[in-house]
Coordinates of C-alpha atoms and ligand atoms in Angstrom, one line a residue:
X703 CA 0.0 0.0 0.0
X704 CA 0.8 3.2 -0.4
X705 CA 3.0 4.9 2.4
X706 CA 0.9 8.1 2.6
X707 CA -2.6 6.0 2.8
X708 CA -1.8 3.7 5.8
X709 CA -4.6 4.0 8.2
X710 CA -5.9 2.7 11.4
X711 CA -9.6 3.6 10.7
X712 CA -11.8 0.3 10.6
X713 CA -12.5 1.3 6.8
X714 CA -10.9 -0.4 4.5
X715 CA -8.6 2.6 2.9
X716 CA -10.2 4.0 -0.1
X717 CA -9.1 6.9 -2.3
X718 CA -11.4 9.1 -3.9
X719 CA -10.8 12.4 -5.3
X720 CA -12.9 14.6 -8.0
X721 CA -11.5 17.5 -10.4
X722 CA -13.9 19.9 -12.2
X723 CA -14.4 19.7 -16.2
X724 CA -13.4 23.1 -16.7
X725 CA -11.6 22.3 -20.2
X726 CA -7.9 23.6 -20.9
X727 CA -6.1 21.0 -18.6
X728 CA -1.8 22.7 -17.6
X729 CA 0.9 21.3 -16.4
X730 CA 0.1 21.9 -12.7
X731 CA -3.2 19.7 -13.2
X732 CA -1.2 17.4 -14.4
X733 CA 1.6 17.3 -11.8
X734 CA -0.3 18.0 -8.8
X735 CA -3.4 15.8 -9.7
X736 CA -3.7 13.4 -12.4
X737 CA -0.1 12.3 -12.1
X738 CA -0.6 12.0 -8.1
X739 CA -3.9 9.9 -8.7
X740 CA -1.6 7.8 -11.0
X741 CA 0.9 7.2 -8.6
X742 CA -1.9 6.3 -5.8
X743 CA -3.0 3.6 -8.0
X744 CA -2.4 0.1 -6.9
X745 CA -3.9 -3.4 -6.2
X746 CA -4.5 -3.6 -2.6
X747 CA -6.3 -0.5 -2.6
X748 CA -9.7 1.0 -4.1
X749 CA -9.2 4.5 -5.9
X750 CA -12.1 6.5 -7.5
X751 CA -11.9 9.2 -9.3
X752 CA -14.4 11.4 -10.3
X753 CA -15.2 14.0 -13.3
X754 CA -17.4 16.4 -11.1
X755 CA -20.0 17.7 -13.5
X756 CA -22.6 18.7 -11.0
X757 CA -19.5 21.1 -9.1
X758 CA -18.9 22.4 -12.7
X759 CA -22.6 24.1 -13.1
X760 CA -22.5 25.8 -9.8
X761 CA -21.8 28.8 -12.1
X762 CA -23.4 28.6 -15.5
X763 CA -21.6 26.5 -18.3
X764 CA -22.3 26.1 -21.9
X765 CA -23.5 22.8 -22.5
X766 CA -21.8 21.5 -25.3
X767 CA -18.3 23.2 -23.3
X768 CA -19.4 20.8 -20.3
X769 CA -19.8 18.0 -22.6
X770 CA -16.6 18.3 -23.8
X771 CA -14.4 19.0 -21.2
X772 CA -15.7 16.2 -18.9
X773 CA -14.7 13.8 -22.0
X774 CA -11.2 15.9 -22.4
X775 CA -10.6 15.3 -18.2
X776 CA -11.4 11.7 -18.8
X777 CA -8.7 11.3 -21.6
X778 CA -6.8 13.3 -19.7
X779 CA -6.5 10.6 -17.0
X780 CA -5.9 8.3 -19.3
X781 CA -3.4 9.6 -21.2
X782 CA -1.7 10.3 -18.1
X783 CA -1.4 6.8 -17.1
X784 CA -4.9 5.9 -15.2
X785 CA -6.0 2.3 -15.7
X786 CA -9.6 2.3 -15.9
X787 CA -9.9 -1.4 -14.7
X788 CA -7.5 -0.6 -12.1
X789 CA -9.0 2.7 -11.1
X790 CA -12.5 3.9 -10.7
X791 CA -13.1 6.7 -13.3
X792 CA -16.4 8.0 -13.8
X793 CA -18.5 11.0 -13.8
X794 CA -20.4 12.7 -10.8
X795 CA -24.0 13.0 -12.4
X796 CA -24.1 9.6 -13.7
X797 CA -24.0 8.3 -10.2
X798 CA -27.5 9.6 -8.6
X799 CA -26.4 8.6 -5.7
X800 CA -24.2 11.8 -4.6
X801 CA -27.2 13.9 -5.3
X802 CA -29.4 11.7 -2.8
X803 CA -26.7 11.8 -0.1
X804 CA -25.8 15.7 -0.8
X805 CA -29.3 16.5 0.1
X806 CA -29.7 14.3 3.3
X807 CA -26.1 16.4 4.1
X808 CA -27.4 19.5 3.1
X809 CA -30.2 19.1 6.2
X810 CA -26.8 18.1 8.4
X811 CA -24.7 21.1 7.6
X812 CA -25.3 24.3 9.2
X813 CA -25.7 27.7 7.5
X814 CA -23.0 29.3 9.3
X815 CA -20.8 26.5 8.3
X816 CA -21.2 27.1 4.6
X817 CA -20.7 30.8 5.2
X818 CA -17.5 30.9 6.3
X819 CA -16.1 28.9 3.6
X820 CA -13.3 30.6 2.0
X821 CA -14.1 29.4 -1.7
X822 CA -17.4 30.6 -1.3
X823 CA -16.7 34.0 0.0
X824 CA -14.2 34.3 -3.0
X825 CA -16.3 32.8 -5.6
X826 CA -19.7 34.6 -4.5
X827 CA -17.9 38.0 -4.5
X828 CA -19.9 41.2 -3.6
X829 CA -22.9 40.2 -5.1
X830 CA -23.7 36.6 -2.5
X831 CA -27.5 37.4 -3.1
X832 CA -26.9 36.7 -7.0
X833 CA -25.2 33.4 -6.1
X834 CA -26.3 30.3 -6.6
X835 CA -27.7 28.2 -4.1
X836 CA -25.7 25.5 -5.7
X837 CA -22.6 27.4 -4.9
X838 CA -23.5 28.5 -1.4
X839 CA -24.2 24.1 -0.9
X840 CA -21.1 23.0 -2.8
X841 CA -19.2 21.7 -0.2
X842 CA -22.3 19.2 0.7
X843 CA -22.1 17.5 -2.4
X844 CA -18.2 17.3 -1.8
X845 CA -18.7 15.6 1.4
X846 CA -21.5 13.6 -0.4
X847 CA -18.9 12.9 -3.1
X848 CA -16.3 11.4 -0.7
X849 CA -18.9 10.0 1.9
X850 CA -21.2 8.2 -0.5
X851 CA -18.0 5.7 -0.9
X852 CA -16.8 5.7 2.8
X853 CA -13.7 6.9 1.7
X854 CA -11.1 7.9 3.8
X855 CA -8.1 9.2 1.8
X856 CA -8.8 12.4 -0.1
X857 CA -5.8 13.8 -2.2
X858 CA -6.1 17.1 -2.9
X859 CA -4.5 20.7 -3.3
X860 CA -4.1 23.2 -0.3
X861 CA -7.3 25.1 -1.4
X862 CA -9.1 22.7 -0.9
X863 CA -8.4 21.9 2.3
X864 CA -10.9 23.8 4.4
X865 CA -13.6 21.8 2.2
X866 CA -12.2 18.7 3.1
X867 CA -12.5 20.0 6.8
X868 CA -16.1 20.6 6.6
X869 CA -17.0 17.2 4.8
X870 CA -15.4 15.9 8.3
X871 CA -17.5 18.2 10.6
X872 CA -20.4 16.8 8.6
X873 CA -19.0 13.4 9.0
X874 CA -19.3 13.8 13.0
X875 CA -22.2 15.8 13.3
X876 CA -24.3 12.7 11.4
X877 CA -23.0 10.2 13.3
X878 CA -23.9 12.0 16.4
X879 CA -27.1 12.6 15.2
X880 CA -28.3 9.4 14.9
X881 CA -25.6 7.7 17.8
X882 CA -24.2 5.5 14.8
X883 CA -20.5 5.1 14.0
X884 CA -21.8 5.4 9.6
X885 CA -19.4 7.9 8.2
X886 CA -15.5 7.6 8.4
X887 CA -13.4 10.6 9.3
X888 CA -11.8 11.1 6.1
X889 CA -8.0 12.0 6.0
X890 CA -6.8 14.5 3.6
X891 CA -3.7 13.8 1.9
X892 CA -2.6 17.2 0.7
X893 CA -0.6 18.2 -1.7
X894 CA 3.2 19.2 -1.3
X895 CA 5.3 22.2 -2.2
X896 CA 6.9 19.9 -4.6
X897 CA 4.1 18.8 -6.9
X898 CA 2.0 22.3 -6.4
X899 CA 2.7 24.0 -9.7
X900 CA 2.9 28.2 -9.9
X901 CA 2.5 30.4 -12.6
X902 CA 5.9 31.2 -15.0
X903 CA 5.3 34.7 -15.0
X904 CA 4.8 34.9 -11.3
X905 CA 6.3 32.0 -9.3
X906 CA 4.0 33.6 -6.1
X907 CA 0.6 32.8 -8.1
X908 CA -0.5 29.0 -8.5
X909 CA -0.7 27.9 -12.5
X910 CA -4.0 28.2 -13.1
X911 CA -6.4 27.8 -16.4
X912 CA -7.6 31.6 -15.5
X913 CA -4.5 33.6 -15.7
X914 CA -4.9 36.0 -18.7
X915 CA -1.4 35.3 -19.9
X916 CA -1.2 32.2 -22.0
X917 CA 2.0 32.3 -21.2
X918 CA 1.8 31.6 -17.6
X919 CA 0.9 28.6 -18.2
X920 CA 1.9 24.8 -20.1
X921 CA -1.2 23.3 -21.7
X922 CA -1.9 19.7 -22.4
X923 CA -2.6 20.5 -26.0
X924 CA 0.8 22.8 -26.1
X925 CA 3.3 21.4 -29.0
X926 CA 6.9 21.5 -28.5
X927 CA 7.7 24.8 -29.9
X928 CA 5.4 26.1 -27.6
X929 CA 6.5 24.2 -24.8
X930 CA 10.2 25.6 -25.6
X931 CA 9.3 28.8 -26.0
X932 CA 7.2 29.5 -22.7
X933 CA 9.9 27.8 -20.6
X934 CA 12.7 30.2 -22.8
X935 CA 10.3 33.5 -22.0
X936 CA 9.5 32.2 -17.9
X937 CA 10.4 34.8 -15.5
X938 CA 13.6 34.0 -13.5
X939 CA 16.0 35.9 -11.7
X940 CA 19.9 36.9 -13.1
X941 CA 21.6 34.6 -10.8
X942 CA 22.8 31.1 -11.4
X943 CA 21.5 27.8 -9.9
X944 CA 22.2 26.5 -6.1
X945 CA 23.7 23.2 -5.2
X946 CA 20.9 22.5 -2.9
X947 CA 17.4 23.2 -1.9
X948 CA 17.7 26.1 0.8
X949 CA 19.2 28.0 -1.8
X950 CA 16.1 28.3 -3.7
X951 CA 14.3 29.7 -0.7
X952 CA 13.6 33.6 -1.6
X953 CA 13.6 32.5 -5.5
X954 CA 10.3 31.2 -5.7
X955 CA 10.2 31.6 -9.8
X956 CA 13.8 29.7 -10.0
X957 CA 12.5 27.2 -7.1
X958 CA 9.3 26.6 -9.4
X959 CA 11.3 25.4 -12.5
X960 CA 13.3 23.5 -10.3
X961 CA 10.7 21.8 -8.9
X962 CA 8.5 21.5 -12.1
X963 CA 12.2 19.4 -13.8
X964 CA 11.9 17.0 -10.7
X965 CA 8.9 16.0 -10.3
X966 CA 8.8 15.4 -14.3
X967 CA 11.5 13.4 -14.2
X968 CA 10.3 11.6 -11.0
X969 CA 13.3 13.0 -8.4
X970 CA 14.0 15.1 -5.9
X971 CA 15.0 19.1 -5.8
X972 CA 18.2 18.3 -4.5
X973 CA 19.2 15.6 -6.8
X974 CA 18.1 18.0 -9.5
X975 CA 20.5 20.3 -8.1
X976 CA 23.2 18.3 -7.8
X977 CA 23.2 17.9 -11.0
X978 CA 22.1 21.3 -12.8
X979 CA 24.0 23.5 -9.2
X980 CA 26.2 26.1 -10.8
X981 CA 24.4 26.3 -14.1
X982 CA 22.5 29.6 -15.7
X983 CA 19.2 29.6 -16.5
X984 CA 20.1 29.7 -20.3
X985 CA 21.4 26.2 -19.9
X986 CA 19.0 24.6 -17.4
X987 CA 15.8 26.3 -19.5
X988 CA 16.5 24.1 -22.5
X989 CA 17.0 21.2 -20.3
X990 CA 13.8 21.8 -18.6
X991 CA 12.0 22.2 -22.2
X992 CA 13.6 18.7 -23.5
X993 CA 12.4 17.0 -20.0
X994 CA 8.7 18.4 -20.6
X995 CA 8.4 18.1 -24.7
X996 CA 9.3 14.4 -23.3
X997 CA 7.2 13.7 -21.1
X998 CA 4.2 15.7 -22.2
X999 CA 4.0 14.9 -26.3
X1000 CA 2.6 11.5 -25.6
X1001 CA 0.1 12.6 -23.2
X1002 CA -1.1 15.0 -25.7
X1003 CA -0.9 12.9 -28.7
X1004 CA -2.8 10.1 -26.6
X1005 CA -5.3 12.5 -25.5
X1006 CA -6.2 13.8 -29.0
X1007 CA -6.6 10.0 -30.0
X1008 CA -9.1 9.2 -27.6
X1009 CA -10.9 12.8 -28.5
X1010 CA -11.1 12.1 -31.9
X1011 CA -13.9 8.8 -31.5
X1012 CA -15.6 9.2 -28.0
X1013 CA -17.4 6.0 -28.0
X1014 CA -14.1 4.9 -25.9
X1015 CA -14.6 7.1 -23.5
X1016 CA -18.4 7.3 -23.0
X1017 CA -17.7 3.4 -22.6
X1018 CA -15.2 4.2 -20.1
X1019 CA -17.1 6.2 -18.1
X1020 CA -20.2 4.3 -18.3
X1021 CA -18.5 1.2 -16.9
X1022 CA -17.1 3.1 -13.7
X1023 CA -20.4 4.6 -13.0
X1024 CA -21.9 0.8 -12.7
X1025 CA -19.0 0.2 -10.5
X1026 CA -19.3 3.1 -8.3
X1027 CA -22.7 2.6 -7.9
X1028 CA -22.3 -0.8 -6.5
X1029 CA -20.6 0.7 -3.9
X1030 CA -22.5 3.7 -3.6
X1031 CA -25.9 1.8 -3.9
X1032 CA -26.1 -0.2 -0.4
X1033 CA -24.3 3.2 1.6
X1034 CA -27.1 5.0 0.3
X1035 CA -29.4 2.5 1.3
X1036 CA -27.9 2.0 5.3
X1037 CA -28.1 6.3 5.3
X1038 CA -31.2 6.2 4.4
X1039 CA -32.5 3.4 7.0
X1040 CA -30.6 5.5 9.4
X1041 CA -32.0 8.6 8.6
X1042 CA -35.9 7.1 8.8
X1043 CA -37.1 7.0 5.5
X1044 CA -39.4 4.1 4.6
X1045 CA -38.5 1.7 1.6
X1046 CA -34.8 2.0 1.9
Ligands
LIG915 N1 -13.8 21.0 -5.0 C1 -12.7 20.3 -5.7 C2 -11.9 21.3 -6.4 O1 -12.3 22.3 -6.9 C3 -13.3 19.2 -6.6 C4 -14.0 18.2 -5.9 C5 -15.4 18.0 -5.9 C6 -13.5 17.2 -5.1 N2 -15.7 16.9 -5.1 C7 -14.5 16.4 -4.6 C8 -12.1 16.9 -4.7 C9 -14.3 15.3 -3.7 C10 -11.9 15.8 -3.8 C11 -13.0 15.1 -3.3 O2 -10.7 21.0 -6.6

């Protein structure tokens, strides 16, 4: 099993985790999600992940965008190494099931709870009375998300860690509710420095699909020349590289192309550096571009092959949504027994 995953929680350990279809997936999806959920794969262990769809229309999306970025994430995780008879892959409103528990957690959660959530104070903005009620409930259908499989390893970034906090507090407040032991206390397994991805153009501002500048970014889709030309352009500073880690400290844009080379290439910082230690920037950049045209171009190229039929992937997904719902199907069933309703 994997070493971050051990657990003495009378579940069995089960990873689940969910990523929105938001289209134009970047390098820092790729290294601080899909390649995490890769690595988290194994044989002795259960892991789901889900395409959130249902998260995705909190705020309005254009249908036929949805449509195709929920297929894109899904060849995204494939191309990135997911084994879908391994792994779990499915999407969120094809499995009724998190809507039923979401609503049964939506009468456990508190008002005040929801209110002080950080994403939601950012998201809703100024105008809160404009925003959805779907937005103001979203971290109920999270908890539902994770819950509805008795999970109890959730990998995920920073942000969303308060979320993750919450689906807890709901955890405990049902089971006291009803004086059952139901729910596990999920464990979040966040997300280090060295896989959390920032922008190139500011090495203080996460990589992220919503930066203006195209440039702050590696797409998927990018080709090499691209690729090359980003890294060449990425904002560093004039001096040359450290021998070791602590010398990166007050450089976040340099420490963030140090870190994007190892985790691409599967390593540490400070091996990195003790190899590259010494060297400018206008040697280590073209390094960096060879490592990520590399390791990126068959992600891509696999990616566009399984966009171009999607009867492989509507398979794909429609075969982890009858295997979530097996295991979704009979926790539904025992929360709803608990809760009182007749027929369950
Ligand atoms: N809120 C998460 C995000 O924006 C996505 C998400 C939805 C999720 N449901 C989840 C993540 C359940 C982990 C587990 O990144």
């Amino acid at each position: 099993m994997n070493e971050a995953v051990q657990t003495s929680s009378p579940f069995t350990p089960r990873v689940f985790s969910g990523i929105q279809p938001s289209g134009n997936l970047h390098l820092g999806n790729y290294l601080g999600a899909l390649k995490r959920f890769v690595d988290m794969q194994s044989d002795d262990m259960q892991t789901l992940y889900c395409m959130v769809d249902m998260h995705a229309i909190t705020v309005w999306q254009n249908p036929e965008d949805l449509r195709r970025a929920t297929r894109e994430l899904c060849a995204g995780f494939i191309a990135a190494g997911l084994d879908p008879n391994k792994s779990i892959l499915f999407n969120q409103s094809q499995v009724a099931e998190h809507a039923q528990l979401a609503w049964v957690f939506n009468c456990v959660a508190r008002m005040g709870w929801m209110q002080r959530m950080t994403q939601w104070k950012d998201k809703a903005g100024k105008n809160q009375q404009n925003a959805s009620l779907g937005l103001f409930a979203y971290p109920a259908l999270m908890a539902a998300d994770i819950l509805i499989y008795h999970a109890t390893h959730v990998p995920v970034g920073e942000d969303q860690k308060q979320h993750l906090e919450l689906t807890r507090d709901i955890a405990i407040k049902f089971n006291h509710d009803y004086g059952v032991d139901h729910f596990p206390i999920t464990e979040p397994v966040i997300e280090g420095a060295a896989t959390r991805v920032m922008s190139l153009r500011d090495g203080s501002k996460k990589m992220s699909k919503s930066d203006p500048s195209d440039a702050s970014r590696i797409n998927m889709t990018d080709d090499a020349d691209t690729i090359a030309k980003k890294i060449r352009k990425a904002k560093t500073d004039p001096d040359a590289l450290p021998s070791e880690a602590k010398g990166l400290e007050e450089r976040p844009e340099a420490r963030n192309l140090v870190n994007i080379y190892a985790a691409l290439a599967d390593t540490t910082v400070d091996a990195v550096l003790a190899d590259v230690g010494g060297k400018q920037f206008s040697e280590f950049k073209p390094m960096l571009s060879e490592l990520a045209v590399e390791k990126l171009a068959p992600i891509s190229t696999e990616m566009a092959r399984l966009m171009q039929g999607q009867d492989e992937i509507d398979r794909i997904l429609a075969s982890g949504a009858t295997r979530a719902r097996e295991i979704a199907a009979p926790i539904l069933k025992k929360t709803y027994e608990i809760v009182g309703m007749v027929g369950a």
